[in-house]
Tab-separated table of C-alpha atoms and ligand atoms in Angstrom:
chain	number	residue	atom	x	y	z
A	4	MET	CA	-28.397	46.426	22.595
A	5	THR	CA	-26.634	43.480	22.161
A	6	ALA	CA	-25.351	42.032	18.735
A	7	LEU	CA	-24.717	38.631	18.270
A	8	ASN	CA	-22.594	36.711	16.213
A	9	ILE	CA	-23.489	32.789	14.850
A	10	VAL	CA	-21.198	30.532	13.827
A	11	LEU	CA	-22.887	27.567	11.738
A	12	ASN	CA	-20.879	24.581	11.378
A	13	ALA	CA	-23.218	22.328	9.023
A	14	GLY	CA	-22.510	18.379	8.325
A	15	SER	CA	-24.126	16.242	6.023
A	16	SER	CA	-27.017	15.540	8.651
A	17	SER	CA	-26.063	17.465	11.432
A	18	LEU	CA	-26.311	21.210	12.001
A	19	LYS	CA	-23.881	22.890	15.011
A	20	PHE	CA	-24.091	26.208	16.289
A	21	GLN	CA	-22.591	28.750	18.640
A	22	VAL	CA	-23.906	32.404	19.204
A	23	PHE	CA	-21.378	34.932	20.609
A	24	ASP	CA	-21.742	38.501	21.494
A	25	ALA	CA	-20.318	40.816	18.494
A	26	GLY	CA	-18.903	43.465	21.007
A	27	VAL	CA	-16.769	41.895	23.024
A	28	GLU	CA	-13.507	39.336	21.886
A	29	PRO	CA	-14.963	36.059	21.741
A	30	GLY	CA	-14.153	33.277	24.211
A	31	THR	CA	-16.950	31.542	26.276
A	32	PRO	CA	-20.097	31.472	23.738
A	33	LEU	CA	-23.672	32.576	24.717
A	34	CYS	CA	-24.782	29.352	23.874
A	35	ARG	CA	-24.191	26.293	21.282
A	36	GLY	CA	-25.873	23.537	20.463
A	37	LEU	CA	-26.539	21.096	17.739
A	38	PHE	CA	-29.317	19.749	15.364
A	39	GLU	CA	-29.076	16.117	14.130
A	40	GLY	CA	-31.586	13.523	11.855
A	41	LEU	CA	-31.646	16.299	9.350
A	42	ALA	CA	-30.726	14.075	6.493
A	43	GLY	CA	-33.996	11.500	6.399
A	44	ASP	CA	-37.635	11.691	7.202
A	45	GLY	CA	-37.250	10.092	10.793
A	46	THR	CA	-37.490	12.366	13.876
A	47	ALA	CA	-35.008	15.814	13.645
A	48	HIS	CA	-33.445	16.539	17.361
A	49	PHE	CA	-33.025	20.017	18.624
A	50	VAL	CA	-30.875	20.979	21.812
A	51	ALA	CA	-29.305	24.192	22.586
A	52	ARG	CA	-27.197	24.740	25.802
A	53	ASP	CA	-25.720	28.199	27.919
A	54	GLY	CA	-22.342	28.914	28.383
A	55	ARG	CA	-22.555	26.899	31.931
A	56	GLY	CA	-23.374	23.652	30.059
A	57	GLU	CA	-27.184	24.554	31.347
A	58	THR	CA	-29.879	22.815	28.806
A	59	VAL	CA	-31.428	26.119	27.674
A	60	GLY	CA	-33.443	24.684	24.610
A	61	GLU	CA	-34.466	21.057	23.604
A	62	GLU	CA	-37.543	20.204	20.514
A	63	ARG	CA	-38.123	17.546	18.384
A	64	TRP	CA	-40.238	17.383	14.668
A	65	GLN	CA	-40.771	14.850	11.676
A	66	ALA	CA	-37.912	15.892	9.629
A	67	ALA	CA	-39.618	15.871	5.808
A	68	GLY	CA	-36.476	16.642	3.898
A	69	GLY	CA	-35.272	20.264	3.516
A	70	GLY	CA	-33.794	19.574	6.668
A	71	HIS	CA	-31.088	21.965	7.019
A	72	ASP	CA	-33.281	24.842	5.974
A	73	GLU	CA	-36.142	23.859	8.631
A	74	ALA	CA	-33.483	24.003	10.979
A	75	LEU	CA	-32.540	27.263	10.759
A	76	ARG	CA	-35.825	28.472	10.250
A	77	ARG	CA	-36.366	27.427	14.218
A	78	LEU	CA	-32.888	28.282	15.062
A	79	ILE	CA	-33.762	31.663	13.672
A	80	ALA	CA	-36.574	31.756	15.482
A	81	TRP	CA	-35.591	30.441	18.779
A	82	LEU	CA	-32.742	32.611	19.030
A	83	ARG	CA	-35.232	35.278	18.119
A	84	ASP	CA	-37.210	34.731	21.616
A	85	ARG	CA	-34.440	33.922	23.392
A	86	PHE	CA	-32.243	36.669	22.215
A	87	ALA	CA	-35.334	38.678	22.651
A	88	GLY	CA	-33.891	43.087	22.132
A	89	ALA	CA	-30.662	41.363	20.467
A	90	SER	CA	-29.498	42.026	17.021
A	91	LEU	CA	-27.949	39.548	14.554
A	92	ALA	CA	-24.611	41.034	13.493
A	93	GLY	CA	-23.316	38.254	11.529
A	94	VAL	CA	-23.485	34.755	10.455
A	95	GLY	CA	-19.938	32.817	10.395
A	96	HIS	CA	-20.155	29.633	8.249
A	97	ARG	CA	-17.073	26.807	8.428
A	98	VAL	CA	-16.241	25.677	4.777
A	99	VAL	CA	-14.636	22.641	4.191
A	100	HIS	CA	-13.126	23.966	0.728
A	101	GLY	CA	-11.362	27.043	0.009
A	102	GLY	CA	-9.895	26.054	-3.670
A	103	PRO	CA	-6.325	27.160	-4.007
A	104	ASP	CA	-7.186	31.014	-4.200
A	105	PHE	CA	-9.045	31.458	-0.543
A	106	GLU	CA	-6.525	32.271	1.992
A	107	GLY	CA	-8.442	33.271	4.512
A	108	PRO	CA	-11.824	33.937	5.817
A	109	VAL	CA	-13.990	36.540	3.826
A	110	LEU	CA	-16.717	38.105	3.577
A	111	VAL	CA	-19.628	36.523	1.352
A	112	ASP	CA	-21.822	37.745	-1.087
A	113	PRO	CA	-23.328	35.320	-3.842
A	114	GLY	CA	-20.476	35.982	-6.317
A	115	VAL	CA	-18.296	33.903	-3.809
A	116	VAL	CA	-21.215	31.259	-3.238
A	117	ASP	CA	-20.851	30.465	-6.986
A	118	ASP	CA	-16.917	30.080	-6.661
A	119	LEU	CA	-17.626	28.230	-4.025
A	120	GLU	CA	-19.524	25.945	-5.822
A	121	ARG	CA	-16.761	25.065	-8.336
A	122	PHE	CA	-15.346	23.326	-5.376
A	123	VAL	CA	-17.803	20.658	-4.545
A	124	ALA	CA	-16.243	18.515	-7.378
A	125	LEU	CA	-13.201	17.989	-4.374
A	126	ALA	CA	-15.293	18.119	-1.329
A	127	PRO	CA	-18.450	16.455	-2.383
A	128	LEU	CA	-18.995	14.980	0.983
A	129	HIS	CA	-19.084	18.246	2.796
A	130	GLN	CA	-19.190	21.182	0.575
A	131	PRO	CA	-22.676	21.115	-0.855
A	132	HIS	CA	-23.763	20.933	3.213
A	133	ASN	CA	-21.904	23.883	3.685
A	134	LEU	CA	-22.842	25.847	1.388
A	135	ARG	CA	-26.585	25.522	1.901
A	136	PRO	CA	-27.091	27.140	5.063
A	137	ILE	CA	-25.105	30.310	2.754
A	138	ARG	CA	-27.626	30.540	0.042
A	139	PHE	CA	-30.275	30.257	2.903
A	140	ALA	CA	-29.009	33.028	5.032
A	141	LEU	CA	-28.213	35.221	2.237
A	142	GLU	CA	-31.995	34.600	1.313
A	143	ALA	CA	-33.955	34.911	5.147
A	144	LEU	CA	-31.401	36.929	6.260
A	145	PRO	CA	-31.135	40.433	3.915
A	146	GLY	CA	-28.209	42.653	5.117
A	147	VAL	CA	-27.131	40.304	7.592
A	148	ARG	CA	-23.204	40.194	6.602
A	149	GLN	CA	-21.706	36.061	6.522
A	150	VAL	CA	-18.727	35.842	6.471
A	151	ALA	CA	-16.707	32.057	5.126
A	152	SER	CA	-13.720	30.833	6.762
A	153	PHE	CA	-12.217	27.558	5.402
A	154	ASP	CA	-10.495	24.363	6.611
A	155	THR	CA	-8.171	24.478	3.651
A	156	ALA	CA	-6.882	28.190	3.732
A	157	PHE	CA	-4.895	27.477	7.062
A	158	HIS	CA	-2.570	25.401	4.826
A	159	ARG	CA	-1.823	27.758	2.437
A	160	THR	CA	1.390	28.395	4.037
A	161	GLN	CA	2.617	25.160	3.407
A	162	PRO	CA	6.049	25.148	1.082
A	163	GLU	CA	4.883	23.933	-2.918
A	164	LEU	CA	6.657	20.888	-2.391
A	165	ALA	CA	4.790	19.889	0.352
A	166	GLN	CA	1.125	20.845	-1.765
A	167	LEU	CA	2.410	19.085	-5.169
A	168	PHE	CA	1.748	15.661	-6.528
A	169	ALA	CA	4.187	13.673	-8.939
A	170	ILE	CA	1.466	14.516	-11.609
A	171	PRO	CA	1.958	16.704	-15.043
A	172	ARG	CA	1.823	19.953	-14.887
A	173	ALA	CA	-1.389	20.729	-16.699
A	174	MET	CA	-3.255	18.617	-14.217
A	175	THR	CA	-1.614	20.505	-11.019
A	176	GLU	CA	-2.637	23.748	-12.963
A	177	GLN	CA	-6.190	22.147	-12.893
A	178	GLY	CA	-6.101	22.491	-9.317
A	179	VAL	CA	-5.069	18.438	-8.760
A	180	ARG	CA	-3.085	19.115	-5.400
A	181	ARG	CA	-2.540	18.676	-1.617
A	182	TYR	CA	-5.152	21.180	0.207
A	183	GLY	CA	-5.174	19.836	3.718
A	184	PHE	CA	-8.192	20.393	5.923
A	185	HIS	CA	-8.965	20.860	9.379
A	186	GLY	CA	-7.593	24.685	9.142
A	187	LEU	CA	-9.767	25.981	11.714
A	188	SER	CA	-8.811	23.545	14.320
A	189	TYR	CA	-4.766	23.995	13.765
A	190	GLU	CA	-5.658	27.373	13.570
A	191	TYR	CA	-7.054	27.083	16.936
A	192	ILE	CA	-4.417	25.372	18.123
A	193	ALA	CA	-1.524	27.435	16.859
A	194	SER	CA	-3.031	30.444	18.711
A	195	VAL	CA	-2.877	28.793	22.041
A	196	MET	CA	0.006	25.892	22.230
A	197	GLY	CA	2.048	29.173	23.421
A	198	GLU	CA	-0.287	29.676	26.829
A	199	TYR	CA	1.199	25.557	27.266
A	200	ASP	CA	4.578	26.286	26.809
A	201	PRO	CA	6.124	28.778	25.259
A	202	ALA	CA	8.940	26.855	23.329
A	203	LEU	CA	5.596	25.047	21.034
A	204	ALA	CA	4.907	28.908	19.635
A	205	LYS	CA	8.324	28.502	18.170
A	206	GLY	CA	9.426	24.842	17.782
A	207	ARG	CA	8.946	21.691	15.596
A	208	VAL	CA	5.112	20.584	16.258
A	209	VAL	CA	3.048	17.896	14.803
A	210	VAL	CA	-1.128	18.022	15.870
A	211	ALA	CA	-2.410	14.993	15.275
A	212	HIS	CA	-6.508	15.913	15.017
A	213	LEU	CA	-8.394	12.515	15.806
A	214	GLY	CA	-11.968	12.897	16.022
A	215	ASN	CA	-14.500	10.982	12.935
A	216	GLY	CA	-12.507	12.524	10.536
A	217	ALA	CA	-8.613	12.586	11.578
A	218	SER	CA	-5.241	14.499	10.132
A	219	ALA	CA	-2.205	15.498	11.206
A	220	CYS	CA	-0.362	18.742	10.379
A	221	ALA	CA	3.021	19.462	10.920
A	222	LEU	CA	3.646	23.425	12.148
A	223	ARG	CA	7.056	25.469	12.415
A	224	GLY	CA	7.080	28.767	14.238
A	225	GLY	CA	3.193	27.874	14.091
A	226	VAL	CA	2.526	27.808	10.554
A	227	SER	CA	1.557	24.974	8.864
A	228	VAL	CA	4.454	22.987	6.923
A	229	ALA	CA	2.607	19.545	5.597
A	230	SER	CA	-0.432	17.860	6.425
A	231	THR	CA	-1.685	14.504	6.017
A	232	MET	CA	-5.005	15.076	3.882
A	233	GLY	CA	-4.118	15.940	0.429
A	234	PHE	CA	-6.711	17.037	-2.381
A	235	SER	CA	-9.932	15.656	-0.918
A	236	ALA	CA	-10.336	15.211	2.976
A	237	LEU	CA	-10.099	11.230	2.320
A	238	ASP	CA	-6.321	11.385	2.354
A	239	GLY	CA	-3.845	10.076	4.934
A	240	LEU	CA	-4.654	8.852	8.673
A	241	MET	CA	-7.139	6.148	8.683
A	242	MET	CA	-10.641	8.021	10.253
A	243	GLY	CA	-14.321	6.751	11.423
A	244	THR	CA	-15.267	5.636	8.270
A	245	ARG	CA	-12.715	7.354	5.720
A	246	CYS	CA	-9.709	4.808	4.295
A	247	GLY	CA	-6.824	7.259	4.435
A	248	SER	CA	-4.160	7.171	2.454
A	249	LEU	CA	-4.593	4.150	-0.253
A	250	ASP	CA	-2.964	3.115	-3.342
A	251	PRO	CA	-4.731	4.443	-5.812
A	252	ALA	CA	-5.013	1.603	-7.731
A	253	VAL	CA	-7.492	-0.006	-4.904
A	254	VAL	CA	-9.905	2.581	-7.307
A	255	PHE	CA	-9.060	0.966	-10.155
A	256	TYR	CA	-10.077	-2.323	-8.829
A	257	MET	CA	-12.963	-1.227	-7.091
A	258	LEU	CA	-14.371	0.150	-10.840
A	259	ARG	CA	-12.703	-2.921	-13.558
A	260	GLU	CA	-12.982	-6.354	-11.129
A	261	MET	CA	-16.134	-5.190	-8.322
A	262	LYS	CA	-18.032	-3.337	-11.020
A	263	LEU	CA	-18.700	-0.345	-8.987
A	264	THR	CA	-19.559	3.236	-10.104
A	265	PRO	CA	-17.166	6.137	-9.719
A	266	ASP	CA	-20.136	7.143	-7.255
A	267	ALA	CA	-20.376	3.857	-5.696
A	268	ALA	CA	-16.891	3.610	-4.911
A	269	GLU	CA	-16.121	7.493	-3.641
A	270	LYS	CA	-19.335	6.305	-0.863
A	271	MET	CA	-17.400	2.799	-0.279
A	272	LEU	CA	-14.116	4.970	0.392
A	273	TYR	CA	-16.294	7.544	2.738
A	274	SER	CA	-18.781	5.965	4.890
A	275	GLN	CA	-17.609	2.100	4.830
A	276	CYS	CA	-13.866	1.943	5.440
A	277	GLY	CA	-11.726	3.322	8.286
A	278	LEU	CA	-12.311	2.006	11.735
A	279	LEU	CA	-15.820	0.925	11.079
A	280	GLY	CA	-14.871	-1.280	7.760
A	281	VAL	CA	-12.205	-2.703	9.748
A	282	SER	CA	-13.493	-3.928	12.879
A	283	GLY	CA	-16.718	-4.768	11.203
A	284	LEU	CA	-18.597	-3.085	14.088
A	285	SER	CA	-18.508	0.132	14.131
A	286	ASN	CA	-16.776	4.100	13.482
A	287	ASP	CA	-17.035	4.972	17.348
A	288	MET	CA	-13.978	4.912	19.318
A	289	ARG	CA	-15.910	4.259	22.799
A	290	THR	CA	-17.807	1.347	21.713
A	291	LEU	CA	-14.877	-0.735	20.137
A	292	ARG	CA	-13.037	0.597	23.303
A	293	ALA	CA	-15.887	-1.682	25.167
A	294	LYS	CA	-15.711	-4.508	22.637
A	295	GLU	CA	-11.678	-4.903	21.626
A	296	ALA	CA	-11.346	-7.534	24.592
A	297	GLY	CA	-13.643	-10.193	22.831
A	298	GLU	CA	-13.526	-8.776	19.747
A	299	PRO	CA	-10.278	-9.259	17.352
A	300	HIS	CA	-11.236	-7.680	14.369
A	301	ALA	CA	-12.017	-4.160	17.213
A	302	ARG	CA	-8.384	-4.813	18.658
A	303	GLU	CA	-7.348	-4.899	15.069
A	304	ALA	CA	-8.886	-1.846	13.295
A	305	ILE	CA	-7.431	0.345	16.953
A	306	ALA	CA	-4.085	-1.436	16.106
A	307	LEU	CA	-4.558	0.219	12.474
A	308	TYR	CA	-5.043	2.830	13.264
A	309	VAL	CA	-2.395	3.833	16.091
A	310	TYR	CA	-0.063	2.100	13.650
A	311	ARG	CA	-1.422	5.120	10.673
A	312	ILE	CA	-1.118	7.094	13.517
A	313	VAL	CA	2.790	6.690	14.180
A	314	ARG	CA	3.919	6.248	10.448
A	315	GLU	CA	2.406	9.647	9.531
A	316	VAL	CA	3.897	11.014	13.217
A	317	GLY	CA	7.603	10.021	11.569
A	318	SER	CA	6.917	11.360	8.037
A	319	LEU	CA	5.716	14.945	9.629
A	320	ALA	CA	8.488	14.849	12.236
A	321	ALA	CA	10.664	14.193	8.919
A	322	ALA	CA	9.486	16.952	7.052
A	323	LEU	CA	9.909	19.510	9.929
A	324	GLY	CA	13.401	17.954	10.235
A	325	GLY	CA	12.755	16.909	13.873
A	326	LEU	CA	10.146	17.171	16.786
A	327	ASP	CA	10.032	19.635	19.452
A	328	GLY	CA	5.893	18.737	20.559
A	329	LEU	CA	3.253	16.556	19.623
A	330	ILE	CA	-0.244	17.779	20.420
A	331	PHE	CA	-3.545	15.571	20.516
A	332	THR	CA	-6.230	17.373	19.890
A	333	ALA	CA	-10.948	16.383	18.321
A	334	GLY	CA	-12.567	13.445	19.851
A	335	ILE	CA	-10.329	10.723	20.191
A	336	GLY	CA	-6.969	12.892	20.868
A	337	GLU	CA	-8.779	14.300	23.821
A	338	ASN	CA	-10.421	11.637	25.324
A	339	ASP	CA	-8.865	8.011	24.265
A	340	ALA	CA	-5.669	7.436	26.780
A	341	ALA	CA	-5.490	4.543	25.320
A	342	THR	CA	-4.725	5.792	21.963
A	343	ARG	CA	-2.230	8.677	23.026
A	344	ALA	CA	-0.459	5.787	25.070
A	345	ALA	CA	-0.005	3.440	22.292
A	346	VAL	CA	1.097	5.942	19.364
A	347	LEU	CA	3.734	7.832	22.263
A	348	ASP	CA	4.476	4.243	22.646
A	349	GLY	CA	5.083	3.617	18.558
A	350	LEU	CA	6.936	7.048	18.798
A	351	ALA	CA	9.776	6.418	21.594
A	352	PHE	CA	12.536	6.150	19.055
A	353	LEU	CA	11.691	10.444	18.654
A	354	GLY	CA	12.499	10.775	22.079
A	355	LEU	CA	8.761	11.141	23.497
A	356	ARG	CA	8.929	9.725	26.850
A	357	ALA	CA	5.434	8.844	28.191
A	358	ASP	CA	4.013	10.136	31.996
A	359	PRO	CA	1.056	7.196	32.303
A	360	ASP	CA	-0.423	9.359	34.808
A	361	ALA	CA	-0.560	12.372	33.065
A	362	ASN	CA	-1.993	10.780	30.236
A	363	ALA	CA	-4.383	8.143	32.541
A	364	ALA	CA	-5.856	12.226	33.444
A	365	GLY	CA	-6.476	13.867	30.169
A	366	GLY	CA	-2.674	16.519	30.451
A	367	PRO	CA	-2.631	18.425	29.105
A	368	ARG	CA	1.115	17.477	29.334
A	369	ILE	CA	1.325	13.379	29.310
A	370	THR	CA	5.441	13.437	28.861
A	371	GLY	CA	8.241	14.047	31.258
A	372	GLY	CA	11.672	14.521	30.816
A	373	PRO	CA	14.043	16.108	28.784
A	374	GLY	CA	13.123	15.883	24.573
A	375	PRO	CA	10.151	16.130	22.766
A	376	SER	CA	6.865	16.613	24.735
A	377	ALA	CA	3.368	15.385	23.874
A	378	TRP	CA	0.062	17.361	24.942
A	379	VAL	CA	-3.794	17.202	24.879
A	380	ILE	CA	-5.479	20.152	24.088
A	381	PRO	CA	-9.383	20.648	23.258
A	382	THR	CA	-9.827	22.325	20.214
A	383	ASN	CA	-12.532	25.242	19.292
A	384	GLU	CA	-13.124	25.494	15.196
A	385	GLU	CA	-16.190	27.429	15.901
A	386	LEU	CA	-14.406	30.088	18.576
A	387	VAL	CA	-11.783	30.738	14.948
A	388	VAL	CA	-14.565	31.811	12.621
A	389	ALA	CA	-15.775	33.898	15.524
A	390	ARG	CA	-12.615	35.670	15.621
A	391	HIS	CA	-12.749	36.083	11.628
A	392	MET	CA	-15.947	37.207	11.992
A	393	ARG	CA	-14.689	39.950	14.430
A	394	ALA	CA	-11.866	41.045	12.165
A	395	LEU	CA	-14.009	41.009	9.336
A	396	ILE	CA	-17.072	42.355	10.149
A	397	GLY	CA	-15.937	43.733	13.644
A	398	ASN	CA	-19.192	44.592	16.268
A	399	ALA	CA	-21.907	46.652	14.066
A	400	ALA	CA	-25.235	45.300	14.168
B	520	ADP	P1	-16.357	15.240	14.675
B	520	ADP	O1	-14.984	14.886	13.391
B	520	ADP	O2	-17.415	14.595	14.573
B	520	ADP	O3	-15.700	16.228	15.240
B	520	ADP	P2	-15.425	14.506	17.301
B	520	ADP	O4	-13.994	15.022	17.429
B	520	ADP	O5	-16.581	14.543	18.341
B	520	ADP	O6	-16.186	13.969	15.771
B	520	ADP	O7	-14.767	12.743	17.462
B	520	ADP	C1	-15.419	11.718	17.745
B	520	ADP	C2	-15.234	10.610	17.720
B	520	ADP	O8	-14.614	11.298	19.370
B	520	ADP	C3	-15.581	9.154	17.682
B	520	ADP	O9	-14.549	7.778	17.480
B	520	ADP	C4	-15.955	9.034	19.447
B	520	ADP	O10	-15.824	7.321	19.566
B	520	ADP	C5	-14.292	9.411	20.099
B	520	ADP	N1	-15.017	9.891	21.323
B	520	ADP	C6	-15.502	10.476	21.604
B	520	ADP	N2	-15.344	10.633	23.397
B	520	ADP	C7	-14.374	9.644	23.886
B	520	ADP	C8	-14.565	8.675	24.613
B	520	ADP	N3	-14.326	9.502	26.486
B	520	ADP	N4	-13.726	7.619	24.657
B	520	ADP	C9	-12.847	7.072	23.592
B	520	ADP	N5	-13.441	8.368	22.503
B	520	ADP	C10	-14.120	8.905	22.570
């Protein structure tokens, strides 16, 4: 009898999932899918595709609050129908924040969920959505083992200095430190980059994860030594709607002069800044590319996006003491050749020499000649969670 491992990746209004055969080393999922429109009262949408990309399920319904729980009920019913006769071995969850203590994936029990609640204050826009499906599954699927995989855990290898802010020691001891995020993506890239070039696995590499959220990570020998995201997923690079690094005095200005409440200021920095804020048009790179010729603010937003990447990669290269490889990944990194070209141009001083044809073709190698190399490598965070599940719970149903 087939045993299934389900991997869940819950956002504020969406829920992504992949289903794997728990009996084999995770590779192509049996199916993957997405629920959207879960936050409001509008139409929610579910679509599932099989391993070859064929649509194998689709539903629409009127969401009336409780969107994620309803999505999970529908998912379980749909899976029971599609994989009749299969058993459920486990459910794995991407969880943004594991705090200072979780250095790797864990088997979940109610005590672990209580521990993870403590980090809601550190990731208020992500953590509650990540924890909800865990609580739901603990109740709805008693006896089914659950695994939590953290975006922060991969960075716990960083030297102490890379994790410290220059603040009073008592605050550091309270947990105000640099955690770093997108760790599941970096763990995936670190696990496959040696297949592209063995030198990357041993060398000094910066990975730029450029999706809606964006960050970059310095790897030495495949191990995280520094990253652009810090205490929260707000720090570092400019993102779709998040500001990235900001003088902290801007927050005092927002509170005192603009009379924003802390909640309103937080919301603005998470959801009204970045590409959206600077362009005034969109957080979506595809839309900005379509408009850049006629819209100076779209052009400036993209130029600032590239400038921030160039500066941060330079900083990470300094932390590494040099650069052997640069890897682009996630939605923009994998698909937007113009962003990659502009970043390589800005980093030519490090010896990166773009190969325009290879870049336009999407790589994988997009530089030529001697010196450091640059690559496009698609990420796969869900696969990393599936690997964690197999390591922690094996294939027992
Ligand atoms: P998330 O962080 O939500 O997983 P993704 O990794 O899917 O985000 O990245 C979303 C970003 O990728 C959006 O800005 C989107 O415009 C951009 N993107 C996706 N496909 C393309 C493309 N073909 N060309 C340019 N940008 C793209």
